[in-house]
PDB file of C-alpha atoms in Angstrom:
ATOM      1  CA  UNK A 709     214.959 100.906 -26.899  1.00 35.00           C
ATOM      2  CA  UNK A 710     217.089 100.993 -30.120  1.00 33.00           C
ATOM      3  CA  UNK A 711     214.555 102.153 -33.353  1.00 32.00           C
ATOM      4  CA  UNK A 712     214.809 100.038 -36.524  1.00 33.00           C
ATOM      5  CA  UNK A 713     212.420 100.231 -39.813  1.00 30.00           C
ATOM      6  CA  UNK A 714     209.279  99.320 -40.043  1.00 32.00           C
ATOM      7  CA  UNK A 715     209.096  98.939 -43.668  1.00 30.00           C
ATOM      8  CA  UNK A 716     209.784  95.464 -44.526  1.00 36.00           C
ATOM      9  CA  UNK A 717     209.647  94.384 -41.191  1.00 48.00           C
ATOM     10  CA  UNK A 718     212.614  93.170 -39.111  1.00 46.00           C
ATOM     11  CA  UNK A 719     213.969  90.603 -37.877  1.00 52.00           C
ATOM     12  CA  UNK A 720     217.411  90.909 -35.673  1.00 56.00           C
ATOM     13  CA  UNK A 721     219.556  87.944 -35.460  1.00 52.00           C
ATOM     14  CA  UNK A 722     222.055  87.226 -32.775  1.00 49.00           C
ATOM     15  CA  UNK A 723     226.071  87.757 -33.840  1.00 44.00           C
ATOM     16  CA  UNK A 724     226.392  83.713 -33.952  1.00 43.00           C
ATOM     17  CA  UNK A 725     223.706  82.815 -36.089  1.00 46.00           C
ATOM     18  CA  UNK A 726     225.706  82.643 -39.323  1.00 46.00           C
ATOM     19  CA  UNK A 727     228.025  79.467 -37.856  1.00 49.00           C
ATOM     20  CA  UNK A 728     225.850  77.210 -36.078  1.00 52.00           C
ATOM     21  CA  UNK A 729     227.242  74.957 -33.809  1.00 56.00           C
ATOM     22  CA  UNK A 730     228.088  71.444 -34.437  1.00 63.00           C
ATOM     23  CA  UNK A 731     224.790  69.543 -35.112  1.00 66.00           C
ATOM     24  CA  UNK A 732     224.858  65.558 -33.748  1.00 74.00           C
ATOM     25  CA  UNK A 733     222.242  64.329 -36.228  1.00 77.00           C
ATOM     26  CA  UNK A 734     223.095  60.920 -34.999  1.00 76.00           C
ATOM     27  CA  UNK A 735     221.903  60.974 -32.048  1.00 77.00           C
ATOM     28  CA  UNK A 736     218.147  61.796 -31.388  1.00 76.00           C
ATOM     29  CA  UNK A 737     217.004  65.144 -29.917  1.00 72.00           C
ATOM     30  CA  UNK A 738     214.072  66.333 -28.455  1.00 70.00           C
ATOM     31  CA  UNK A 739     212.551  69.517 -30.218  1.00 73.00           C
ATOM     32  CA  UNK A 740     213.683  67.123 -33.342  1.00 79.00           C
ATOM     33  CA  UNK A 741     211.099  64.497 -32.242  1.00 77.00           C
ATOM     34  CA  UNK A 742     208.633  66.760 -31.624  1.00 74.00           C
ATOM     35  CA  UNK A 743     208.704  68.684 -34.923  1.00 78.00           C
ATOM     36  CA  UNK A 744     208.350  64.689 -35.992  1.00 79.00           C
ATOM     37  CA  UNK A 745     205.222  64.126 -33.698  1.00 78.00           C
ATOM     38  CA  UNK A 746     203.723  67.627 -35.517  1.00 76.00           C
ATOM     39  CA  UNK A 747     203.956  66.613 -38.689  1.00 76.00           C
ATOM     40  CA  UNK A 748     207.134  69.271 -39.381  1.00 75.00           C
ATOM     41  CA  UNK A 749     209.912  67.864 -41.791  1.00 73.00           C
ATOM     42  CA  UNK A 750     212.876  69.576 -40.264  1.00 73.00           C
ATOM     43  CA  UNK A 751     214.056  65.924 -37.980  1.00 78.00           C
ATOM     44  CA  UNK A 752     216.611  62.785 -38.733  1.00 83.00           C
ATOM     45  CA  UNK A 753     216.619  59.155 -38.942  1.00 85.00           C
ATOM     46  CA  UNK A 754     217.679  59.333 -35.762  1.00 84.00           C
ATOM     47  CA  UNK A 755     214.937  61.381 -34.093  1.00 83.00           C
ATOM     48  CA  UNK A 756     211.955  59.659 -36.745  1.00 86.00           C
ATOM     49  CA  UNK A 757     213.866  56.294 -35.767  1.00 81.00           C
ATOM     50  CA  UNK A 758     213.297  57.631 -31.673  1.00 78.00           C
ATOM     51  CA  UNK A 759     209.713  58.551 -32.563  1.00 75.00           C
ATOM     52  CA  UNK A 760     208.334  55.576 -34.427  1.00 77.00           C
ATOM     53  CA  UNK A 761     209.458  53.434 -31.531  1.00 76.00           C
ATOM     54  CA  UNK A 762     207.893  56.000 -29.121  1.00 71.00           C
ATOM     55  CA  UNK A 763     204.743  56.111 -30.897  1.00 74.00           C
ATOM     56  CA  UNK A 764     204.699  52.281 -31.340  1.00 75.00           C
ATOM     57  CA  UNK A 765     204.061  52.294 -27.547  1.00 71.00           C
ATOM     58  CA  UNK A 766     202.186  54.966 -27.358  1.00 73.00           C
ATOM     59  CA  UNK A 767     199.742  56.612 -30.353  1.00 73.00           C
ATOM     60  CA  UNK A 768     198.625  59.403 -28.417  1.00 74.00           C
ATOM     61  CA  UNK A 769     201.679  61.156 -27.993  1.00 75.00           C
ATOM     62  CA  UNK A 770     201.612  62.761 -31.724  1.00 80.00           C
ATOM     63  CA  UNK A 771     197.800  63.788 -30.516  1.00 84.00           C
ATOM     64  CA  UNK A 772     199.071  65.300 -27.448  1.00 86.00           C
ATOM     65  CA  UNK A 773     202.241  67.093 -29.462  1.00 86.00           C
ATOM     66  CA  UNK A 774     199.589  68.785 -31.334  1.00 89.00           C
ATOM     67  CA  UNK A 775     197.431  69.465 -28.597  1.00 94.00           C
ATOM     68  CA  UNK A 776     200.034  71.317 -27.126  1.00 94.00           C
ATOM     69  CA  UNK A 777     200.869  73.561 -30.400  1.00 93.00           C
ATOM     70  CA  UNK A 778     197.127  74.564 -30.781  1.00 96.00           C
ATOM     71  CA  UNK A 779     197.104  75.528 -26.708  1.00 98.00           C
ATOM     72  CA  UNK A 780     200.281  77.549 -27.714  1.00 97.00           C
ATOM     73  CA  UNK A 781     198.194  79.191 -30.268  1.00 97.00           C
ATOM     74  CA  UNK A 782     195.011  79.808 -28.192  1.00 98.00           C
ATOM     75  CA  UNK A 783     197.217  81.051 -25.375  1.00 98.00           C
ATOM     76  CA  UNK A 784     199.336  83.943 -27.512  1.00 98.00           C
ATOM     77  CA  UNK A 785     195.792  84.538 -28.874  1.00 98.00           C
ATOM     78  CA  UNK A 786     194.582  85.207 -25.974  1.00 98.00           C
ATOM     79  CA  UNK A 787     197.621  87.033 -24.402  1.00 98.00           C
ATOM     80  CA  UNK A 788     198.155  89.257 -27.222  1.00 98.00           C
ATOM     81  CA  UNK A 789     194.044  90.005 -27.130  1.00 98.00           C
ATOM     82  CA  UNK A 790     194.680  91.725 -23.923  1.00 97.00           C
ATOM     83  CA  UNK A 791     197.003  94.010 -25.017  1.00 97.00           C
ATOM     84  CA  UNK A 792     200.317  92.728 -24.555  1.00 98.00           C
ATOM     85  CA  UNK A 793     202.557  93.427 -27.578  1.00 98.00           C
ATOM     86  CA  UNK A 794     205.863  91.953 -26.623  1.00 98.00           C
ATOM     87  CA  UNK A 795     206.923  88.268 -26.263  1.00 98.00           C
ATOM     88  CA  UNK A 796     209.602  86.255 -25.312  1.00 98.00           C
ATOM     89  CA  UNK A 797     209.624  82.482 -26.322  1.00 97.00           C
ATOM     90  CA  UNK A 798     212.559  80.210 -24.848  1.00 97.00           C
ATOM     91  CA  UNK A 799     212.461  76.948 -26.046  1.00 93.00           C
ATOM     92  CA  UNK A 800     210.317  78.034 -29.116  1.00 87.00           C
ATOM     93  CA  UNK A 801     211.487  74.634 -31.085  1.00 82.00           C
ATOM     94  CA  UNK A 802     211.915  73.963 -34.585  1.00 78.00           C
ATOM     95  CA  UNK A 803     209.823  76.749 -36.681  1.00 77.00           C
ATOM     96  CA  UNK A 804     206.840  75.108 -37.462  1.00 78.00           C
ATOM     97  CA  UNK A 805     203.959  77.480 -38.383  1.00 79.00           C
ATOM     98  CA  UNK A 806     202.069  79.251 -36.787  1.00 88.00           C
ATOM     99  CA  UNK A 807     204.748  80.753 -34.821  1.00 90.00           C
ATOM    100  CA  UNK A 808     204.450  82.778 -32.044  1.00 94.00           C
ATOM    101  CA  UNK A 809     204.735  85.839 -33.869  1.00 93.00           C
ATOM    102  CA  UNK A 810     202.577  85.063 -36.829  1.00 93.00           C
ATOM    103  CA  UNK A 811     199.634  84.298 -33.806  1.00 96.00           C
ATOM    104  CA  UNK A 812     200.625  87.524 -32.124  1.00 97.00           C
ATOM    105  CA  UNK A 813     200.790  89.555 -35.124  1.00 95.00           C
ATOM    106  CA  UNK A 814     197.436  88.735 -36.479  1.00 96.00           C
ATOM    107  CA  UNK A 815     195.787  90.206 -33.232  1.00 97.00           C
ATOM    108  CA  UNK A 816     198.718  93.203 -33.321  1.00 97.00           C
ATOM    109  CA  UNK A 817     200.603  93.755 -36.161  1.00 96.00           C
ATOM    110  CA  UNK A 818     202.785  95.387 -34.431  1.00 96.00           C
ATOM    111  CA  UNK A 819     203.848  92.962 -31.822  1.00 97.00           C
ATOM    112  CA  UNK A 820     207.390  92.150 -31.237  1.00 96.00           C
ATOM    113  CA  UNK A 821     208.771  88.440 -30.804  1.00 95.00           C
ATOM    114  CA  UNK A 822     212.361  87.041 -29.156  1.00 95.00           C
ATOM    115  CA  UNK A 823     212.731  83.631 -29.852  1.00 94.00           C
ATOM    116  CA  UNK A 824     215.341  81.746 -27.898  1.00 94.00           C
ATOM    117  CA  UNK A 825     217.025  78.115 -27.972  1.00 91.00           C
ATOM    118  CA  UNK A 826     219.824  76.226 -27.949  1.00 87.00           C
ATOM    119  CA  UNK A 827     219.547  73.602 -30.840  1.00 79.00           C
ATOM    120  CA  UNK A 828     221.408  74.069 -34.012  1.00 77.00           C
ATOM    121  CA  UNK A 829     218.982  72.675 -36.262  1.00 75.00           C
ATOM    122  CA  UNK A 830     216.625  75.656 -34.570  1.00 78.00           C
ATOM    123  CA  UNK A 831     219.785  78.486 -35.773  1.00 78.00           C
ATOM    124  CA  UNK A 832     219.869  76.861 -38.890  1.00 76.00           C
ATOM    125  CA  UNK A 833     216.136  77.785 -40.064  1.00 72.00           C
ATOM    126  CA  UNK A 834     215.625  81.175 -38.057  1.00 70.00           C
ATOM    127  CA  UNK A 835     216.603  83.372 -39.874  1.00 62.00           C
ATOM    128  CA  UNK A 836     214.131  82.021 -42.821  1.00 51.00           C
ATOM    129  CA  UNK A 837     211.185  81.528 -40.651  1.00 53.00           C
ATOM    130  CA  UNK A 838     210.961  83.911 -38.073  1.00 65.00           C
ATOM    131  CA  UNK A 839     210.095  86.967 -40.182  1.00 72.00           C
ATOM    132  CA  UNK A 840     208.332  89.667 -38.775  1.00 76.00           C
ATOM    133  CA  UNK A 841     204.862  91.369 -40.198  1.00 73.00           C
ATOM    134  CA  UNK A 842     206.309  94.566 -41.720  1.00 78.00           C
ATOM    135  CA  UNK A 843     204.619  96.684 -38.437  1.00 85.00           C
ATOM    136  CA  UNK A 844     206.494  94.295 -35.795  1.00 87.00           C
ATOM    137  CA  UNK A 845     209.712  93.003 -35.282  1.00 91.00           C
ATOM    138  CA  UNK A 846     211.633  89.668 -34.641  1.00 91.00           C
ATOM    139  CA  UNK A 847     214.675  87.982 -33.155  1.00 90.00           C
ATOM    140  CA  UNK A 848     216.513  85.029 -32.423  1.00 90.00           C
ATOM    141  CA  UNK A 849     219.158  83.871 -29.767  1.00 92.00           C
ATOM    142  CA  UNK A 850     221.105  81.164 -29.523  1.00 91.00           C
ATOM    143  CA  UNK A 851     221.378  80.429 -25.968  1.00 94.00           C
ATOM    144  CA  UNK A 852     220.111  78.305 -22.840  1.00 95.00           C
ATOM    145  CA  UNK A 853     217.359  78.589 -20.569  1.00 97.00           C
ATOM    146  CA  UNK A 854     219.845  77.348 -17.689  1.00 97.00           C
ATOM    147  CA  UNK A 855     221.715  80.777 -18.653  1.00 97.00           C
ATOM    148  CA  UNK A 856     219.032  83.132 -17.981  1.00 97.00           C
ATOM    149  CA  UNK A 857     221.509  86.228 -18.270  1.00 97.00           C
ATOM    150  CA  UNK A 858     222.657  84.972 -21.032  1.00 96.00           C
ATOM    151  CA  UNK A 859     219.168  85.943 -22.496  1.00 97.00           C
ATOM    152  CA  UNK A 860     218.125  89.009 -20.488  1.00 97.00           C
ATOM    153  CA  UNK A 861     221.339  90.544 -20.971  1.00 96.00           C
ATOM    154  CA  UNK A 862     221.224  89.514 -24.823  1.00 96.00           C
ATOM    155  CA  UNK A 863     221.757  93.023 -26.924  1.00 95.00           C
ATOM    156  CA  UNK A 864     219.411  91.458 -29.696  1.00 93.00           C
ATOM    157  CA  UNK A 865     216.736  91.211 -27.003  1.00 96.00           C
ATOM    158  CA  UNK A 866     217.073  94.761 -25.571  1.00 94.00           C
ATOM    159  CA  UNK A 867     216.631  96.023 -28.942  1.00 93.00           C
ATOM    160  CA  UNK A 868     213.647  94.396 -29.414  1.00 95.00           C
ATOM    161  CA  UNK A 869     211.757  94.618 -26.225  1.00 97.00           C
ATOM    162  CA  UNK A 870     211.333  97.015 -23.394  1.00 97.00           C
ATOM    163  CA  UNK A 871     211.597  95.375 -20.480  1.00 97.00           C
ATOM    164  CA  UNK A 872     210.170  98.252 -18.736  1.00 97.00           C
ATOM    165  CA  UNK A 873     206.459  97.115 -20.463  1.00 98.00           C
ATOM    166  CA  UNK A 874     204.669  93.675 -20.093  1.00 98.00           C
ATOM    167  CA  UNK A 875     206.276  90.906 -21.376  1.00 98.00           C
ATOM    168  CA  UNK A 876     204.539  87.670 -22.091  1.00 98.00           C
ATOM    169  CA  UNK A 877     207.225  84.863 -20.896  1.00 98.00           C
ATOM    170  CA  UNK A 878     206.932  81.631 -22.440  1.00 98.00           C
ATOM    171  CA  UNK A 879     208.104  78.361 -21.607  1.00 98.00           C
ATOM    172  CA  UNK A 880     206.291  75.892 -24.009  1.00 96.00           C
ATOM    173  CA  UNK A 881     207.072  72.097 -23.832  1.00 93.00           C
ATOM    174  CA  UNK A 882     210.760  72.823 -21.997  1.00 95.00           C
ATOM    175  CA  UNK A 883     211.022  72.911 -18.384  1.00 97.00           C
ATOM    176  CA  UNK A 884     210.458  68.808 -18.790  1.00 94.00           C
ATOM    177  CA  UNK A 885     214.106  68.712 -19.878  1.00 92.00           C
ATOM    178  CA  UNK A 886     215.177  70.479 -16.944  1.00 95.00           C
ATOM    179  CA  UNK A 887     216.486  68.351 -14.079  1.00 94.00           C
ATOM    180  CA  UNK A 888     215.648  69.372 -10.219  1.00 96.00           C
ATOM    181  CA  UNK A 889     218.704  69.759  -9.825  1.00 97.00           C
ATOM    182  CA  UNK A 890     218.980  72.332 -12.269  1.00 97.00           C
ATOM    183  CA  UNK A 891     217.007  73.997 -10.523  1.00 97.00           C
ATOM    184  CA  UNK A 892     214.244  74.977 -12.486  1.00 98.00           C
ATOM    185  CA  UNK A 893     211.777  77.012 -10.270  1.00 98.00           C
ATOM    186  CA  UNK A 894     214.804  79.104 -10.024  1.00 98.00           C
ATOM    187  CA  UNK A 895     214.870  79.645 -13.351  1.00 98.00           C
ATOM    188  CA  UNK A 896     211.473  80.408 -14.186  1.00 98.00           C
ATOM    189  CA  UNK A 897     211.650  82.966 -10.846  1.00 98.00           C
ATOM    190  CA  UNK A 898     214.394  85.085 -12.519  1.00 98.00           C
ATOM    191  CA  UNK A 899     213.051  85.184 -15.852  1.00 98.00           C
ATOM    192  CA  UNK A 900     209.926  86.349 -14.381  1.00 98.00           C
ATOM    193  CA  UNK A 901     212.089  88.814 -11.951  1.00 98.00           C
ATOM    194  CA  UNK A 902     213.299  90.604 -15.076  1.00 98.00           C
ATOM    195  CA  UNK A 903     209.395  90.917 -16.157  1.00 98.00           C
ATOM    196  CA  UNK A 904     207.887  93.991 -14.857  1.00 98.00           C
ATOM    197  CA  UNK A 905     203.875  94.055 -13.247  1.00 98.00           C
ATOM    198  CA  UNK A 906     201.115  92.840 -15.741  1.00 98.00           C
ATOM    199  CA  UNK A 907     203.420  90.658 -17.756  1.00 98.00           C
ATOM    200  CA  UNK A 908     202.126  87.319 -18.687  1.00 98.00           C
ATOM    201  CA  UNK A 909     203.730  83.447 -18.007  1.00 98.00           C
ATOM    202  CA  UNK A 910     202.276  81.081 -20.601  1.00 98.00           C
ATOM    203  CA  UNK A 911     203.684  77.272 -19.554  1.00 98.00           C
ATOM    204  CA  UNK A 912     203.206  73.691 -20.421  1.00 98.00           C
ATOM    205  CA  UNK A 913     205.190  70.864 -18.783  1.00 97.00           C
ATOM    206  CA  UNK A 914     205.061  67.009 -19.234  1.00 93.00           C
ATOM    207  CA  UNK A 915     202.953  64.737 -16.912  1.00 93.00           C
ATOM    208  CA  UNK A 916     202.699  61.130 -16.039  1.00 90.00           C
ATOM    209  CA  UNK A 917     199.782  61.740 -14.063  1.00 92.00           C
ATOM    210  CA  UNK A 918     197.332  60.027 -16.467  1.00 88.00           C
ATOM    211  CA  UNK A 919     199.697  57.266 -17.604  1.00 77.00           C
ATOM    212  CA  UNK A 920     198.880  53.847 -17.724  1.00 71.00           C
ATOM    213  CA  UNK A 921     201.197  50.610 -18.461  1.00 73.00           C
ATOM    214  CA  UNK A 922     202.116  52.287 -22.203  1.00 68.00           C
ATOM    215  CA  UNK A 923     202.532  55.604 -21.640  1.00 69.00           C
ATOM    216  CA  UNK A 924     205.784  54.233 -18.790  1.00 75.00           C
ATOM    217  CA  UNK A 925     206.766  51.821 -21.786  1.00 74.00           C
ATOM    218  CA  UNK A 926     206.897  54.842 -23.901  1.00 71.00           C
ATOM    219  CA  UNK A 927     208.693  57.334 -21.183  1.00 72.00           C
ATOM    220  CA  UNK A 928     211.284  54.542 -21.003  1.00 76.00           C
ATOM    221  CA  UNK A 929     211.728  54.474 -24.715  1.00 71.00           C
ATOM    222  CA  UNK A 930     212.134  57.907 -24.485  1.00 66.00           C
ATOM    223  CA  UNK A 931     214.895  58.179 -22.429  1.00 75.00           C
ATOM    224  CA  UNK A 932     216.625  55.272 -23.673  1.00 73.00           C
ATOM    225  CA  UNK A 933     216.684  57.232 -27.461  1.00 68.00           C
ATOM    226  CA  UNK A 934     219.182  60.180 -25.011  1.00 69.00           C
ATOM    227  CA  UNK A 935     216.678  62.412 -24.274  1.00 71.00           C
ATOM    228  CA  UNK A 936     215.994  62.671 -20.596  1.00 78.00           C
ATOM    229  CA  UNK A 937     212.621  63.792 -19.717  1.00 83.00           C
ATOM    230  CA  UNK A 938     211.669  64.996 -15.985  1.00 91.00           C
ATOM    231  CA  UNK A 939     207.582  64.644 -15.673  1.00 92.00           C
ATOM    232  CA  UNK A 940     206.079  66.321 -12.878  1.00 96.00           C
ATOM    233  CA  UNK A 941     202.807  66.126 -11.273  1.00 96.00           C
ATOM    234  CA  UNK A 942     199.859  68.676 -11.197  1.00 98.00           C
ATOM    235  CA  UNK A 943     200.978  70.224  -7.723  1.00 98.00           C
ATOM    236  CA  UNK A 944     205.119  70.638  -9.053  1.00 98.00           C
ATOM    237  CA  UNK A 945     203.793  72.090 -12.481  1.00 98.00           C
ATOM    238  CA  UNK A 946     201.696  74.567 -10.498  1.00 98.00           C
ATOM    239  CA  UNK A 947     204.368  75.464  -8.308  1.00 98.00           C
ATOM    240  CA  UNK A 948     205.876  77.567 -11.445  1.00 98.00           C
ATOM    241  CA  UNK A 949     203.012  79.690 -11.347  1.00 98.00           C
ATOM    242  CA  UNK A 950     203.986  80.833  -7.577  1.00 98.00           C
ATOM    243  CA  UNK A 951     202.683  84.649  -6.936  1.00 97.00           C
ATOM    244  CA  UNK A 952     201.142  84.939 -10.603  1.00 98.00           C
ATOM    245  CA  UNK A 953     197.325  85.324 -11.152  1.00 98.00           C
ATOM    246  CA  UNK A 954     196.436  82.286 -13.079  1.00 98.00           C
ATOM    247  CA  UNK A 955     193.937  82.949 -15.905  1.00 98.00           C
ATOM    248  CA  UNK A 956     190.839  80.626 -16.289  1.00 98.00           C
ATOM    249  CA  UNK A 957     190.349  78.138 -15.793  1.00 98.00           C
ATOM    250  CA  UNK A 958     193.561  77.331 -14.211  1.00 98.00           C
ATOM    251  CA  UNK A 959     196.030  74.672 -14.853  1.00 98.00           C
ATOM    252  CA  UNK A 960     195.053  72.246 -16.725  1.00 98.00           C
ATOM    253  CA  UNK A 961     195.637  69.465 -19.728  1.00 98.00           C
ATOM    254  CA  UNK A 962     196.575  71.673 -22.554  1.00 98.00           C
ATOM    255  CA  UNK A 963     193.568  70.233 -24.455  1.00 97.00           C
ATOM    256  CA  UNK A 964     190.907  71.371 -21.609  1.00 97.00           C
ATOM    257  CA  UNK A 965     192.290  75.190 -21.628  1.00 98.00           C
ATOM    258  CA  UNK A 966     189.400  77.038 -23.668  1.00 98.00           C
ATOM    259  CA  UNK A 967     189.299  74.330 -26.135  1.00 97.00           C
ATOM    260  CA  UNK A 968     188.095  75.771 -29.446  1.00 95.00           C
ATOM    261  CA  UNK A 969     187.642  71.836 -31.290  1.00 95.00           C
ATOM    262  CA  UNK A 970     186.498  69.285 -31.115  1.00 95.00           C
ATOM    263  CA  UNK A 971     189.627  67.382 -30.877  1.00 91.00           C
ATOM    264  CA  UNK A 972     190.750  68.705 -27.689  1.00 95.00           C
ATOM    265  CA  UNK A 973     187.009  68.782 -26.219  1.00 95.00           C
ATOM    266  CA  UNK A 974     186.561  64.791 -26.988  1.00 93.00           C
ATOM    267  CA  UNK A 975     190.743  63.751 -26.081  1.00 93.00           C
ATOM    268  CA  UNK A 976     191.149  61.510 -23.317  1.00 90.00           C
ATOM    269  CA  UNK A 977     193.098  62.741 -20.647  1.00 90.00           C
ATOM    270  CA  UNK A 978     195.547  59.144 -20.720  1.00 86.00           C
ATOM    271  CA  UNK A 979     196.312  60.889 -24.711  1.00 87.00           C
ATOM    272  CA  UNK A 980     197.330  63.797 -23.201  1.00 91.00           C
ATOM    273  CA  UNK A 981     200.320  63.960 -21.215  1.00 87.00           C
ATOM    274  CA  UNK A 982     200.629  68.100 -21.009  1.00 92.00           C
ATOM    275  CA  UNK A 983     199.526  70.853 -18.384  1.00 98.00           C
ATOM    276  CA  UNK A 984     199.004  74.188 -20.079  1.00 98.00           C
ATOM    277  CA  UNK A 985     198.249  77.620 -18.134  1.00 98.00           C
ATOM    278  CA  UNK A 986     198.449  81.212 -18.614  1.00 98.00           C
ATOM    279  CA  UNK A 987     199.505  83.790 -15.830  1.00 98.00           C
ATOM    280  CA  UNK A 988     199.809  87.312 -15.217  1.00 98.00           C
ATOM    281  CA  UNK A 989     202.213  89.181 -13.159  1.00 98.00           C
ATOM    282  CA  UNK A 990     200.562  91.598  -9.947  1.00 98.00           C
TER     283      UNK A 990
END
């Protein structure tokens, strides 16, 4: 692996990040609604316009958004407690603190981070945001989950991690805008192929299982705004975790995974419309 300073920290940026791609802010985008739903600032009358009418339909969903970021949380947490010092988070979303690498950090300073997404209003605010602790490193890539050699084969990613060492994979709120026939078990498989033993999958995926009368009014809503969501059931979303080792206490609603408040101990399951997990590698 490539050696950098420590000093000041680092944080390695991909060749494209300095021209972002054109950015429709007219049209409503998912990670934009859900920095919305967080409470983040970083979304457009488009995507607030997309949101209010979501949320009209269905309150719970900003609860659930947030359950889902403090799961996140817990789950790097708990990930980096065992010893795993490397992490790669496609799909990370707009910045919103805490990061990934700000929870992996505090446990080990030295812990290194690869972000990865495709949304230009995520390029725009990388470089600002996702700044390492001065003992750990950083870096972004602007590319697609679809494309998974597009990221493995990324040079900014071999410089920062060893894929010869665990690897914490994460896929956080993003295979639900994969279609099936984009094959997304696929996906997941060769990410995780390029993982060697004792990495770690951390995952949360979309589900109608709990839905009542709203939460259909509100996936409709949803999809009419342009972004097309793909919910899957408990048995699909565990289907990702195929030949891991699934940590306790399993798969379940993001809120019910070790909750540490009472928010997520006392949330409904019809508020929240996530499965959470954490995996390791044999």
């Amino acid at each position: 692996m490539a050696e950098g300073s420590h000093l000041d920290g680092w944080t390695e940026m991909g060749p494209d990040w300095e021209v972002p791609p054109p950015m429709r802010t007219d049209i409503a985008h998912g990670a934009r609604i859900y920095d919305y739903f967080i409470g983040g600032k970083d979304n457009f009358p488009a995507d607030r316009a997309a949101a209010e009418h979501v949320l009209e339909l269905r309150p719970s969903l900003a609860l659930a958004a947030r359950a889902n970021r403090r799961f996140m949380c817990r789950a790097v947490e708990y990930v980096a407690s065992q010893g795993i010092r490397q992490f790669l988070d496609i799909g990370t979303g707009i910045p919103t603190s805490p990061n990934t690498h700000e929870v992996a950090q505090s446990v080990i300073p030295e812990a290194r981070v690869v972000y990865v997404d495709n949304d230009p209003m995520v390029l725009v605010h990388a470089r600002a945001l996702l700044v390492s602790a001065p003992e750990g490193r950083t870096a972004y890539i602007d590319a697609d989950v679809r494309d998974p050699s597009s990221i493995l084969d990324h040079p900014s990613l071999r410089k920062v991690l060893d894929l010869t060492e665990p690897v914490c994979l994460m896929l956080v709120a993003l295979l639900h805008f994969v279609a099936d026939e984009e094959d997304p078990y696929g996906l997941v498989a060769q990410l995780l192929d390029a993982c060697p033993s004792g990495s770690r999958l951390i995952l949360t995926h979309g589900t109608e299982d709990f839905s009542d009368e709203a939460g259909a009014r509100a996936l409709q809503a949803y999809r009419a705004s342009g972004v097309n969501l793909h919910l899957r059931p408990h048995a699909e979303v565990l289907r990702f975790f195929d030949g891991l080792e699934l940590a306790e206490p399993g798969l379940q609603l993001v809120n019910r995974w070790r909750p540490d408040n009472d928010l997520d101990r006392q949330a409904r399951p019809q508020d929240i419309t996530w499965y959470g997990a954490v995996a390791s590698k044999p």
